XYZ file of C-alpha atoms in Angstrom:
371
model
C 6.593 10.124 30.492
C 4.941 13.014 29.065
C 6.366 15.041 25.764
C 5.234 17.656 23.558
C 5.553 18.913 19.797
C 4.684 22.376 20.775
C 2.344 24.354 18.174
C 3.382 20.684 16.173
C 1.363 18.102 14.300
C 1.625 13.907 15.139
C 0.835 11.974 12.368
C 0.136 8.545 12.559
C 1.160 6.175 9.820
C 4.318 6.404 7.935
C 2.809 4.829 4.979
C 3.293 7.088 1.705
C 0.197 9.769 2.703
C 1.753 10.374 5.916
C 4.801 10.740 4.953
C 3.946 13.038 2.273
C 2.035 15.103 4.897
C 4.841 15.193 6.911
C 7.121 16.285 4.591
C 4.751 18.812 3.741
C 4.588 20.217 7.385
C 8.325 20.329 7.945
C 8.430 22.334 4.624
C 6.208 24.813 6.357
C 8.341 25.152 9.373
C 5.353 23.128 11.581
C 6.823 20.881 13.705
C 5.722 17.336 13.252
C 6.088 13.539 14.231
C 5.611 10.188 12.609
C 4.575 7.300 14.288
C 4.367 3.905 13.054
C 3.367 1.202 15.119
C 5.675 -0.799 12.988
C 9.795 -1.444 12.804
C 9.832 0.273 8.807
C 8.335 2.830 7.586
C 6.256 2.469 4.018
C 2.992 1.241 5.063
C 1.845 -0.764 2.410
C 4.762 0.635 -0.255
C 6.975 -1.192 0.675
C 9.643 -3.716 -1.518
C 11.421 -6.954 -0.716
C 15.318 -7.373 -2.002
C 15.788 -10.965 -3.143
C 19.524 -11.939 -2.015
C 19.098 -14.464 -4.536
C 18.963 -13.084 -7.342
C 22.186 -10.435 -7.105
C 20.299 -7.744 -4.604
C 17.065 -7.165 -7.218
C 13.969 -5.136 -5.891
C 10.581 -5.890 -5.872
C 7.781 -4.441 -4.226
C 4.886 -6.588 -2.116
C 2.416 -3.692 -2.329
C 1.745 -0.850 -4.881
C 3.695 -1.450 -8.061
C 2.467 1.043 -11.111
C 1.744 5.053 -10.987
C 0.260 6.544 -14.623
C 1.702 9.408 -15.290
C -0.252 10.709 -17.833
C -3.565 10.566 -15.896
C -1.725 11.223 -12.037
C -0.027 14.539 -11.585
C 0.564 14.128 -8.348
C 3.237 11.142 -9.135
C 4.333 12.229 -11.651
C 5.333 15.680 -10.279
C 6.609 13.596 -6.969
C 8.965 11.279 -8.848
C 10.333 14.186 -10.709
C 10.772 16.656 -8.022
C 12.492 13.397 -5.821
C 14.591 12.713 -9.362
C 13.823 9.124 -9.026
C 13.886 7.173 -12.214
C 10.858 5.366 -13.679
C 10.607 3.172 -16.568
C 7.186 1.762 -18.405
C 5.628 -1.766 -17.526
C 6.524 -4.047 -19.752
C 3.442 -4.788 -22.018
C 4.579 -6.129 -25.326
C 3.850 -9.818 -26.331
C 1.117 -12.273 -25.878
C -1.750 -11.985 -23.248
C -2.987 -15.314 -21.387
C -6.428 -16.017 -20.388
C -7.746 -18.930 -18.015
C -11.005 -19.794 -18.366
C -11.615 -23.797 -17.797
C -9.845 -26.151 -16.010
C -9.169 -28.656 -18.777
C -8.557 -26.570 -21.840
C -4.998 -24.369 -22.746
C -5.352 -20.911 -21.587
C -5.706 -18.901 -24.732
C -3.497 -16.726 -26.151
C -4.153 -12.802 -27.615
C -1.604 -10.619 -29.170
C -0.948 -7.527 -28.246
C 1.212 -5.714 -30.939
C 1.807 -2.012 -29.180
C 1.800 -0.225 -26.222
C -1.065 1.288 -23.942
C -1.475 4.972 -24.872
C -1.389 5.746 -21.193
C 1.214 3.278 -19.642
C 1.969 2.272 -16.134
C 5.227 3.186 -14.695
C 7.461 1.921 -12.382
C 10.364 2.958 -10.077
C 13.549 1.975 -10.466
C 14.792 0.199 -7.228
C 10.748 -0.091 -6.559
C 8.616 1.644 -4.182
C 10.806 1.600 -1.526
C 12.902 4.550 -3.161
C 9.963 6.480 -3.003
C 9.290 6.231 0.446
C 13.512 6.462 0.983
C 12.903 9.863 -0.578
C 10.110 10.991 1.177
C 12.179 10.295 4.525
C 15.289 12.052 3.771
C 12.964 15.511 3.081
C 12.095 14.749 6.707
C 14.319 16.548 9.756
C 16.110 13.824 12.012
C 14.168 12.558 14.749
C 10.981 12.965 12.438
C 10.136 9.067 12.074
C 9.575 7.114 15.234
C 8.937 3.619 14.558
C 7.580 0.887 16.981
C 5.480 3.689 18.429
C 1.545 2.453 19.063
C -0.925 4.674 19.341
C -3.563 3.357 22.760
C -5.374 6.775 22.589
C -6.506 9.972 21.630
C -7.901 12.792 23.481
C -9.568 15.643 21.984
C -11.404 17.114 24.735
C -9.550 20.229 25.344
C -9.725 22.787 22.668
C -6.437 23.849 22.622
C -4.591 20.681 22.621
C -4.745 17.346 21.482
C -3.292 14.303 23.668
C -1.848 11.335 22.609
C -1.112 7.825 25.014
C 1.309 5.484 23.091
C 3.147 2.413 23.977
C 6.957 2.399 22.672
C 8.185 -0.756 21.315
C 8.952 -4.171 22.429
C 9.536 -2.697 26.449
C 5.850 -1.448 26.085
C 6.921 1.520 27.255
C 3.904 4.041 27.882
C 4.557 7.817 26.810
C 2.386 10.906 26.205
C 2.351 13.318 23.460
C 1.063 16.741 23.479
C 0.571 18.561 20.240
C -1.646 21.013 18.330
C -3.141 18.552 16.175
C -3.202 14.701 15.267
C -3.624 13.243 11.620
C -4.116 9.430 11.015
C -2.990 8.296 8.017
C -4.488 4.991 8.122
C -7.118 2.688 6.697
C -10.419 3.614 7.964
C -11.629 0.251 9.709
C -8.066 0.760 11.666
C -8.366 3.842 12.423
C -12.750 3.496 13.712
C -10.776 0.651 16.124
C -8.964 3.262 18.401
C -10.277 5.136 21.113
C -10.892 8.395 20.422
C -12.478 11.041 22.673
C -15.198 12.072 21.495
C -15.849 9.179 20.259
C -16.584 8.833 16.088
C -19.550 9.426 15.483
C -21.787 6.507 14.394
C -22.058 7.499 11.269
C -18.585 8.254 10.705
C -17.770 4.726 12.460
C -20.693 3.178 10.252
C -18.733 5.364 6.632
C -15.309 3.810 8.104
C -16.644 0.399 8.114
C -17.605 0.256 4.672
C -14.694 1.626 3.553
C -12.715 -1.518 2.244
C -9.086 -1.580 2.905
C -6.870 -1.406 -0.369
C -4.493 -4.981 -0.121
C -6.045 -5.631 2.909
C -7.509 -8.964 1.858
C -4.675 -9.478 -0.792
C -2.083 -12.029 -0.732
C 1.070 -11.256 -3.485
C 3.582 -13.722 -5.329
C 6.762 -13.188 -6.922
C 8.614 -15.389 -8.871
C 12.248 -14.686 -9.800
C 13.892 -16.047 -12.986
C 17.476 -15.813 -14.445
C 15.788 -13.703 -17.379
C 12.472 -13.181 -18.491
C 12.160 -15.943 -20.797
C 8.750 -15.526 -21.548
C 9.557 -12.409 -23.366
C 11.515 -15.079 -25.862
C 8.478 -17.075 -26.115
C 6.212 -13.736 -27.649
C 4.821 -13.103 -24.076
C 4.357 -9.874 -21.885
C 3.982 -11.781 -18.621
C 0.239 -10.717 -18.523
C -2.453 -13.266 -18.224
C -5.590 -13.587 -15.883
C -7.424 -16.957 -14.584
C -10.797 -17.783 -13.190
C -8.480 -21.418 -12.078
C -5.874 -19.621 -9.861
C -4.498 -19.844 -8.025
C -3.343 -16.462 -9.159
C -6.467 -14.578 -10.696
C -4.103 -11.947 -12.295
C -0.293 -12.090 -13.242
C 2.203 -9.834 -14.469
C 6.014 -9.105 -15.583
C 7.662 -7.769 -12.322
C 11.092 -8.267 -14.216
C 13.222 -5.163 -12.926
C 14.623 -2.686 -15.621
C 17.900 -5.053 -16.481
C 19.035 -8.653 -15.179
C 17.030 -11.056 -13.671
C 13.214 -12.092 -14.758
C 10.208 -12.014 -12.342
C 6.619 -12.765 -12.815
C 4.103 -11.202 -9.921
C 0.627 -12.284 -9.163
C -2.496 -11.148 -6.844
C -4.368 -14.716 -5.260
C -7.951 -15.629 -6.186
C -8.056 -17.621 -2.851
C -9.794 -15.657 -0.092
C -7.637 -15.183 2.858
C -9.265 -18.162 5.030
C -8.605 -20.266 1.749
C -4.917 -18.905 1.938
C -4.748 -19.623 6.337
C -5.697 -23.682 5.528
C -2.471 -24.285 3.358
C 0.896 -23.964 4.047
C 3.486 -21.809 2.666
C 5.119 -24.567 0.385
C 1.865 -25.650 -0.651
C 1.335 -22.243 -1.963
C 4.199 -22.141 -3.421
C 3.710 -25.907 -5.253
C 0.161 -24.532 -6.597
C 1.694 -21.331 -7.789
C 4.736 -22.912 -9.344
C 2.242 -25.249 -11.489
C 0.252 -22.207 -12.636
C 3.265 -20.433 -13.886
C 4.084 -23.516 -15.718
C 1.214 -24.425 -16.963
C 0.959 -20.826 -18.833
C 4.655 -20.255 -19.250
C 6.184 -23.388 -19.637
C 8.714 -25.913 -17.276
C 11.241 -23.289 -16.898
C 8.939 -21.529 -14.766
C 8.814 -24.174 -12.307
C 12.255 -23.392 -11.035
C 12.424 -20.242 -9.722
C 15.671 -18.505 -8.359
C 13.900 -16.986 -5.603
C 9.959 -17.162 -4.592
C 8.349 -14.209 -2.717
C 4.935 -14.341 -0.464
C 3.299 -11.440 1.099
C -0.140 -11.652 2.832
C -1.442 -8.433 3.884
C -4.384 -10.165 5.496
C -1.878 -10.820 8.191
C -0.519 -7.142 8.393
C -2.732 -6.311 12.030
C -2.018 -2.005 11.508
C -3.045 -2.487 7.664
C -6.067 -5.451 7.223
C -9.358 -5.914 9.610
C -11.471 -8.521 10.552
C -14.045 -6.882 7.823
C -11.712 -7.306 5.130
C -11.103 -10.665 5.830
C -15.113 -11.041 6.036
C -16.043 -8.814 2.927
C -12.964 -9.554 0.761
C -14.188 -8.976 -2.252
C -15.310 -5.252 -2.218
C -13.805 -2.448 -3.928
C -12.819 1.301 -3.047
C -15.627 4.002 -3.882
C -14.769 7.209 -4.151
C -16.649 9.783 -1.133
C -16.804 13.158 0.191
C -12.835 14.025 1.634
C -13.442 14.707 5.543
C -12.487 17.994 7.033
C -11.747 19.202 10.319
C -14.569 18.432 12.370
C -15.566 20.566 15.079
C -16.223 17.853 17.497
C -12.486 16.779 18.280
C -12.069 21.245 17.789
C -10.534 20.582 14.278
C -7.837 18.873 15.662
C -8.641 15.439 14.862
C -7.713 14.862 10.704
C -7.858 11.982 8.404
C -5.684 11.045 5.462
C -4.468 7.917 3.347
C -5.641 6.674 0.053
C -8.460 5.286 1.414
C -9.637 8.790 2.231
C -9.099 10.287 -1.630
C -11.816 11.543 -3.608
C -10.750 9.924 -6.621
C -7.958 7.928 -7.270
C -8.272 5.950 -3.887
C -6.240 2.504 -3.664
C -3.585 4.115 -6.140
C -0.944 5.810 -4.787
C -2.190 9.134 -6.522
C -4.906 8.668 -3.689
C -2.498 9.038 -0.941
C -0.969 11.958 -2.415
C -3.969 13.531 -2.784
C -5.248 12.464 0.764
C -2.265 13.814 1.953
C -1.878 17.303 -0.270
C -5.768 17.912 1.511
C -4.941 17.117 5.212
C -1.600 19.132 5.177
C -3.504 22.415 4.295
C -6.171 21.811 6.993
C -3.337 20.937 9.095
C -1.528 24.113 8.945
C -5.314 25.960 9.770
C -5.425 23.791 13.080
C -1.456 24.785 14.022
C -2.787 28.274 13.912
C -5.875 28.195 15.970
């Protein structure tokens, strides 16, 4: 089965950079597609609602934007009219340092200067609004990309397999942009091939979450607050190396926390033994009550095959450096473009990144339509 988008764009990767790019297309008039080789849209922004604890959100990936130092958020969220609110911050901070000694405790009597945010109804009403700026038939989910052919100058060709059924289909278009981490996106055939340094750049690029694992705990109330503390606290004992209030604007509490455990540490123990040694860590710092959750939460991303790679399972412990933004290379006739947050010249792992990313492809995007 062979389709086209006619003078169109494909982009591939309805995280929030392709989305934004997108949305930014279909603005123009270009006519575009999103693929996802997953069944929801949101890449790695994506949020969890806990049934029990009266339909709260929480989100599994990205969390915070800062509005005073990313414009590109902070003009999004208004110009979507979503509703933000600041991190809670206020109270004593918790630090972890030896096994056998209390964590201790520092006070924090104010605010940040420049505060994180967060959405109300979390990320996912981000990405909600991103998709409902996009014409109908836009988003196709369960769509895998096999390959991509940029021989011919004119066009660029597209093999994908279509859900479950396995389905193979074709795509036409004038140009393709993957919005996707870079040791994903070095994994697919491309013709021309990348080039080895390119493949070499990609391959050093870590993946943002991709080694991460991410726990939620959800409480009655935030009952820490009561006790004098924000929620905040770090440990070198784990197994959570950094915690934090999640607790949604009114209602129910939550604490969230990113694992110290490497995701082979993670693979050897099972899901209610994570949950016992996490349980005891909250309680430890926080007291008994936080043995009891209403609700516990567990996201791996290390298992997330169109997000993490073998290399960030090998190299887990790298972080994102900024580098030069690609443009349309001549070798795939500018057809071939690149975008995500991994791909941002500053700002990259934040969701500022991916806006940026995205902002930067779109333009080249509408050059290659034109060609």
């Amino acid at each position: 089965m062979t389709s086209s988008v006619a003078d169109g764009v494909v982009v591939v990767g309805a995280g929030v950079s392709g989305l934004r790019v997108a949305s930014l297309l279909c603005e123009r008039g270009v006519p575009c597609r999103l693929l996802d080789a997953r069944a929801e849209a949101g890449g790695r922004a994506t949020s969890v609602v806990s049934r029990r604890a009266g339909n709260a959100v929480f989100d599994l990936g990205p969390t915070w934007h800062w509005p005073e130092s990313q414009p590109r958020m902070k003009r999004l969220v208004a110009e979507l009219r979503l509703s933000a609110f600041p991190q809670h911050s206020l109270g004593s901070v918790l630090i972890e340092r030896f096994r056998l000694e209390r964590a201790q405790e520092y006070v924090v009597t104010h605010a940040p200067a420049s505060a994180a945010w967060r959405l109300e109804g979390g990320m996912r009403s981000l990405v909600e609004a991103l998709l409902r700026t996009l014409p109908t038939g836009t988003l196709q989910l369960e769509k895998r990309v096999l390959a991509i052919d940029c021989r011919d100058p004119r066009v660029a060709k597209i093999e994908l397999q279509a859900g479950a059924s396995g389905v193979a289909e074709q795509l036409a278009c004038r140009g393709v942009v993957l919005a996707m981490p870079p040791r994903v996106a070095a994994r697919l055939p491309l013709q021309p091939s990348l080039p080895e340094p390119l493949r070499l750049r990609f391959d050093k690029t870590p993946t943002w979450l991709g080694a991460q694992a991410k726990a939620i705990a959800v409480y009655q109330t935030p009952f820490w607050r009561q006790q004098g503390y924000s929620g905040l606290a770090s440990s070198v004992i784990g197994p959570l190396q950094e915690i934090h209030d999640a607790s949604p604007l009114s209602g129910v509490g939550a604490l969230f926390g990113f694992f110290g455990l490497s995701p082979l540490a993670r693979r050897r123990l099972k899901r209610a033994e994570l949950r016992e040694l996490v349980l005891a860590q909250l309680a430890r710092l926080f007291g008994e009550a936080a043995r009891t959750p209403l609700d516990f939460i567990y996201k791996d991303w290390a298992e997330e095959p169109y997000i993490s790679s073998a290399l960030d399972l090998e190299l887990p412990n790298q972080y994102l450096s900024t580098a030069a933004p690609l443009g349309a290379d001549e070798r795939w006739h500018g057809r071939l473009l690149f975008a995500g947050t991994e791909q941002a010249s500053e700002h990259a792992g934040y969701l500022e990144g991916a806006l940026e990313a995205a902002e930067r492809t779109a333009e080249l995007a509408l050059h290659c339509v034109s060609r």
